[in-house]
Short mmCIF file of C-alpha atoms in Angstrom, two decimals:
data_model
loop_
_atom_site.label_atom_id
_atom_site.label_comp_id
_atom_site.label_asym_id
_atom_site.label_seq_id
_atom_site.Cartn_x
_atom_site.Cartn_y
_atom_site.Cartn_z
CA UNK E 1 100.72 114.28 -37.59
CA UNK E 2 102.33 117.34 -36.23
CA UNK E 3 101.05 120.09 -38.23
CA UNK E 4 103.08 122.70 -39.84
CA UNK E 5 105.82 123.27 -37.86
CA UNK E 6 107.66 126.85 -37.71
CA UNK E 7 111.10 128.17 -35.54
CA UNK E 8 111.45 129.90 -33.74
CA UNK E 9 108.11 131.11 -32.39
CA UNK E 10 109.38 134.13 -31.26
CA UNK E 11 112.53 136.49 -32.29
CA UNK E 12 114.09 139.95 -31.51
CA UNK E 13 116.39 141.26 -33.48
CA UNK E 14 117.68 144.34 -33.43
CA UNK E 15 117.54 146.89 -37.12
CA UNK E 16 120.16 145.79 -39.90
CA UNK E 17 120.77 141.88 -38.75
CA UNK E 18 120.02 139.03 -41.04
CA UNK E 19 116.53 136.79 -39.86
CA UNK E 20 115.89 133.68 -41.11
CA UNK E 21 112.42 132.01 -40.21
CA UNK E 22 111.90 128.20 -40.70
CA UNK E 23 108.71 125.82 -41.51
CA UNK E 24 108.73 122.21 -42.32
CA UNK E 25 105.56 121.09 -44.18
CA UNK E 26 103.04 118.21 -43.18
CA UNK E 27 104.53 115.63 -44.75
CA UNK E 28 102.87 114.19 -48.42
CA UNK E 29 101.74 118.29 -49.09
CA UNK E 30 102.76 119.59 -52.29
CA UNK E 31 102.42 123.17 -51.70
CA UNK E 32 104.28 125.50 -49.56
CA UNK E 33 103.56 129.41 -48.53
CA UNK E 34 104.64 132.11 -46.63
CA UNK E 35 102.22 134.63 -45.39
CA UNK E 36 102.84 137.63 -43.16
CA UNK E 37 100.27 139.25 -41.07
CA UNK E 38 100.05 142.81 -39.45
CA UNK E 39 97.41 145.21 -38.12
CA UNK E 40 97.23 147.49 -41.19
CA UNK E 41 97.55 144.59 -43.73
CA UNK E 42 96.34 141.78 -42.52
CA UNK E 43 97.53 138.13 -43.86
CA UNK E 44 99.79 138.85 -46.94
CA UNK E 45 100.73 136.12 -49.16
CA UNK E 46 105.03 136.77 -49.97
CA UNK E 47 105.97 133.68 -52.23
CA UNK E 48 104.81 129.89 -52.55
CA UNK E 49 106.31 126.83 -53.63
CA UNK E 50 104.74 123.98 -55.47
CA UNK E 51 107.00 120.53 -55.92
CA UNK E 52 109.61 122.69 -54.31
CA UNK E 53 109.31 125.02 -56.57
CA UNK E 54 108.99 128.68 -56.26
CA UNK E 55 105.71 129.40 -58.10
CA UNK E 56 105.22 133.14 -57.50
CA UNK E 57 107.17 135.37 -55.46
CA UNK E 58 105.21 138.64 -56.50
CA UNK E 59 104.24 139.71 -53.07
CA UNK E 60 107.68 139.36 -51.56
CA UNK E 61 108.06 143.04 -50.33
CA UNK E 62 111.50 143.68 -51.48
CA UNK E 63 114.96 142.24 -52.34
CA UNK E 64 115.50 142.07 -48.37
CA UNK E 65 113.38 139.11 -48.35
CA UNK E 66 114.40 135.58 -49.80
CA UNK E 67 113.02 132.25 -49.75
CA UNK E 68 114.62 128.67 -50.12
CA UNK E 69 112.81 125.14 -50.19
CA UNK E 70 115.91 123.28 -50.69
CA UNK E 71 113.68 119.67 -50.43
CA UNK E 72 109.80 118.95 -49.67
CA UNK E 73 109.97 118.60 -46.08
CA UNK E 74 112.12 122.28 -45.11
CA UNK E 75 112.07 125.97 -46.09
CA UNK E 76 113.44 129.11 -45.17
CA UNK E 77 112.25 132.84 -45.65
CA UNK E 78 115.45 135.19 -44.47
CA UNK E 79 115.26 139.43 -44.35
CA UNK E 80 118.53 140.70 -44.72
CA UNK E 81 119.03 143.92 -43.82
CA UNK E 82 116.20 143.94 -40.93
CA UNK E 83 114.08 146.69 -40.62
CA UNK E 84 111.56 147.62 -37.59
CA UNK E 85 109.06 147.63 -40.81
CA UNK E 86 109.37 143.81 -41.14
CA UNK E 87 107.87 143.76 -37.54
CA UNK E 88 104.59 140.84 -38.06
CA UNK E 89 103.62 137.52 -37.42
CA UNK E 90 105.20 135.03 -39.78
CA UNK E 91 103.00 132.28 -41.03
CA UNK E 92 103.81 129.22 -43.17
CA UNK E 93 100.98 127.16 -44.40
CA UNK E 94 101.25 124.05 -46.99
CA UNK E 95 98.49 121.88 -48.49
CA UNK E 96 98.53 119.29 -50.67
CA UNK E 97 97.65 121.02 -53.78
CA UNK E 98 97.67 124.76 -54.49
CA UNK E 99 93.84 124.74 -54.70
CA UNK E 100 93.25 122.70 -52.22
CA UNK E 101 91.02 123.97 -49.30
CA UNK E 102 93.28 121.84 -46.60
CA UNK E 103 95.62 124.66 -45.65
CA UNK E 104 96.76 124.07 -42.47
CA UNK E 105 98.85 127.18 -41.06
CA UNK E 106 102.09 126.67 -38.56
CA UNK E 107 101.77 128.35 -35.61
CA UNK E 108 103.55 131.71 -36.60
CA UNK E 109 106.53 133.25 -35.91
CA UNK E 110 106.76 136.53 -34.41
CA UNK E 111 109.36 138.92 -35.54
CA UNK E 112 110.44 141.73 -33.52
CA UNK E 113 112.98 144.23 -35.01
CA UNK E 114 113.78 146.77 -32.82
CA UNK K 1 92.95 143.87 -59.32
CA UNK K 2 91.23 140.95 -56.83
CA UNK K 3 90.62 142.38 -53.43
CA UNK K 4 87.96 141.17 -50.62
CA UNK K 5 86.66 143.65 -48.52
CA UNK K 6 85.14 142.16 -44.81
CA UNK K 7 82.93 143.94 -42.29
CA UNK K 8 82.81 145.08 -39.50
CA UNK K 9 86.07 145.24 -38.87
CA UNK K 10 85.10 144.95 -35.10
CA UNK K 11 82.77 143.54 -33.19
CA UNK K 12 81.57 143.81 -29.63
CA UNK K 13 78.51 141.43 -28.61
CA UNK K 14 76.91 139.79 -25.40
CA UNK K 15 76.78 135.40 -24.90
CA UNK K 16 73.78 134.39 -26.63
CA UNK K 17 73.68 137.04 -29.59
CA UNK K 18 73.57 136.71 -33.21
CA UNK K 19 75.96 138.12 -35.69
CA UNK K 20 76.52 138.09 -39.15
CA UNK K 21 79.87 138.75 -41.10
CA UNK K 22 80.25 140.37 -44.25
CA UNK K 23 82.77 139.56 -47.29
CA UNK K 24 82.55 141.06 -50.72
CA UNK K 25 84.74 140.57 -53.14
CA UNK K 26 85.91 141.53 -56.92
CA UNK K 27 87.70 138.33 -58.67
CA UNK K 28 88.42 138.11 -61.74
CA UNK K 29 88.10 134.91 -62.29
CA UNK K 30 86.68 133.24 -58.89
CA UNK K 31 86.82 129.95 -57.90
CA UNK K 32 85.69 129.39 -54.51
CA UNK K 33 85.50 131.45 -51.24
CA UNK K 34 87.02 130.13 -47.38
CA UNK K 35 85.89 131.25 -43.98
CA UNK K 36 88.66 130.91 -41.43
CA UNK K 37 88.86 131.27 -37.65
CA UNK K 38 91.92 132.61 -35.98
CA UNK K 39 92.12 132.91 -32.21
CA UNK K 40 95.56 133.70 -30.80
CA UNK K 41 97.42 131.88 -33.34
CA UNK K 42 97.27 130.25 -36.46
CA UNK K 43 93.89 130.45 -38.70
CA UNK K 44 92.05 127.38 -38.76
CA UNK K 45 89.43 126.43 -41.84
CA UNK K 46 85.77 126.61 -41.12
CA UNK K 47 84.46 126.77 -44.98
CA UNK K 48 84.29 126.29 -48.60
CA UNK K 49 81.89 127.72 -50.74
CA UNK K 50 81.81 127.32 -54.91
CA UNK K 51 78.21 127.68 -55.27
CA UNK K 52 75.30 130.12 -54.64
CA UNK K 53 72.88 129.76 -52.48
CA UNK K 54 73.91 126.90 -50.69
CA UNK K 55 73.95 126.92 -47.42
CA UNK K 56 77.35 125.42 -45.49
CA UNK K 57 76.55 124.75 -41.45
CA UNK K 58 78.90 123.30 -38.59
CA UNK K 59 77.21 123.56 -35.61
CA UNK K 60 76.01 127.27 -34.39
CA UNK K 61 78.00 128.39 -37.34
CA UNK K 62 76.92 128.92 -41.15
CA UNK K 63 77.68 130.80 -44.34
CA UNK K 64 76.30 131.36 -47.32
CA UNK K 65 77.56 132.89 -51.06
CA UNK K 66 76.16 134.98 -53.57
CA UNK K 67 77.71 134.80 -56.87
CA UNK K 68 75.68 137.35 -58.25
CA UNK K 69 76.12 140.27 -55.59
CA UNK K 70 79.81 138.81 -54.68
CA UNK K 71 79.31 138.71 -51.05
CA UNK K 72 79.37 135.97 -48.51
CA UNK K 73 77.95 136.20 -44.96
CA UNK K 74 79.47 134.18 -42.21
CA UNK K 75 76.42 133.88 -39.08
CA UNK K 76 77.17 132.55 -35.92
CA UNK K 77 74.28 131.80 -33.35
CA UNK K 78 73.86 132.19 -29.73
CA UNK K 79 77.35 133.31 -29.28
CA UNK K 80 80.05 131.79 -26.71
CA UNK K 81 83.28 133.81 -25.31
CA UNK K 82 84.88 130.83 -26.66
CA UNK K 83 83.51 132.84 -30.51
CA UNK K 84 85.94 135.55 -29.76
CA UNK K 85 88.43 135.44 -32.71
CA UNK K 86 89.28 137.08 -35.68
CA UNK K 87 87.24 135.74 -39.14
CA UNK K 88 88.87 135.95 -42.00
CA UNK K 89 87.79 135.76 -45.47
CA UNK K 90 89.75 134.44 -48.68
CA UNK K 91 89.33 132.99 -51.96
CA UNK K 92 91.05 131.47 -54.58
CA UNK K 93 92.37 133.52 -57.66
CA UNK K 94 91.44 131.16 -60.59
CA UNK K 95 94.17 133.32 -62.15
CA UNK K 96 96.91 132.60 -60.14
CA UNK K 97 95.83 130.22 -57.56
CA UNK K 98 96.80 132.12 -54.98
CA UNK K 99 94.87 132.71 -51.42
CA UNK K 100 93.80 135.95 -50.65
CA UNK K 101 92.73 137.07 -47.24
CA UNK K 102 90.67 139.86 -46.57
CA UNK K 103 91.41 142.12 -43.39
CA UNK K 104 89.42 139.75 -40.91
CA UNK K 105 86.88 140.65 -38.70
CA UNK K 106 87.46 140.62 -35.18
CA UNK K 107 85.04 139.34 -32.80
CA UNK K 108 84.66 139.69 -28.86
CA UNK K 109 81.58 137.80 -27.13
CA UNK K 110 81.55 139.20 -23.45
CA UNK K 111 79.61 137.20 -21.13
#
């Protein structure tokens, strides 16, 4: 089992380009999410997916951000415009069921807009 | 609106210490609360808790919940270097489902 797997681990981007960040699930979970971390914040939930589903997308930040799950094994979370703002650590976690205490978290992405 | 509050938000200690974490929390409708360890990457489960009062251990770690006070306490003895990490604290909205993370406390064992 490889684990949540997220690309690219790093980026840099400069102010007003398009970002996309991707995350394939463990294979078999149910759930998806997208989190994003900073030092004043912490770990923010922005949207998840159940069946490949968008379930709630009430802490996406603005209409910048927009997530995809077009099948169970592949999603997307893009930021277009880019702003230095969006600067944090990008997680994507899935389990098998929303409640379920098995989240396992990728390894993060780390955006950089300058 | 469900928040969880953890503290210290820092904390310095020798090898060999004790320390205890702090979560409190305000849920409307609460399910269960997780303890999760994050070192330089991505956070990693240690606990569950639904119940009060009953004690969940792994080793030289173990936490505890009050449903009554809405706290949690996360205690780690006889610290290692290999401790140093940032805790973070999160439960389940029985409203919405969701996973909600407190600010983390983070932790630096010197040795």
């Amino acid at each position: 089992d490889a684990g949540v797997i997220q690309s690219p681990r790093h980026e840099v981007t400069e102010m007003g380009q398009e970002v996309t960040l991707r995350c394939k699930p463990i294979s078999g979970h149910n759930s998806l999410f997208w989190y994003r971390q900073t030092m004043m914040r912490g770990l923010e939930l922005l949207i998840y997916f159940n069946n490949n589903v968008p379930i709630d997308d009430s802490g996406m930040p603005e209409d910048r951000f927009s997530a995809k799950m077009p099948n169970a094994s592949f999603s997307t979370l893009k930021i277009q415009p880019s702003e230095p703002r969006d600067s944090a650590v990008y997680f994507c976690a899935s389990s098998l069921q929303v409640r379920d205490s098995g989240y396992t978290f990728g390894s993060g992405t780390r955006l950089t807009v300058v | 609106e469900d928040k969880v509050v953890q503290s210290p938000l820092s904390l310095v200690v020798h090898e060999g210490d004790t320390v205890t974490l702090n979560c409190s929390y305000e849920v409307t409708n609460f399910r269960s609360l997780l303890w999760y360890k994050q070192e330089k990457k991505a956070p990693t489960f240690l606990f569950m808790l639904t119940s009060s009062g009953i004690e969940k251990k792994s080793g030289r770690l173990s936490s505890i919940l009050d449903k009554k006070e809405l706290f949690s306490i996360l205690n780690i003895t006889a610290t290692q270097t290999g401790d140093s990490a940032i805790y973070l604290c999160a439960f389940f909205s029985g409203n919405t489902g969701k996973l909600i993370f407190g600010q983390g406390t983070t932790l630096q064992v010197k040795p």
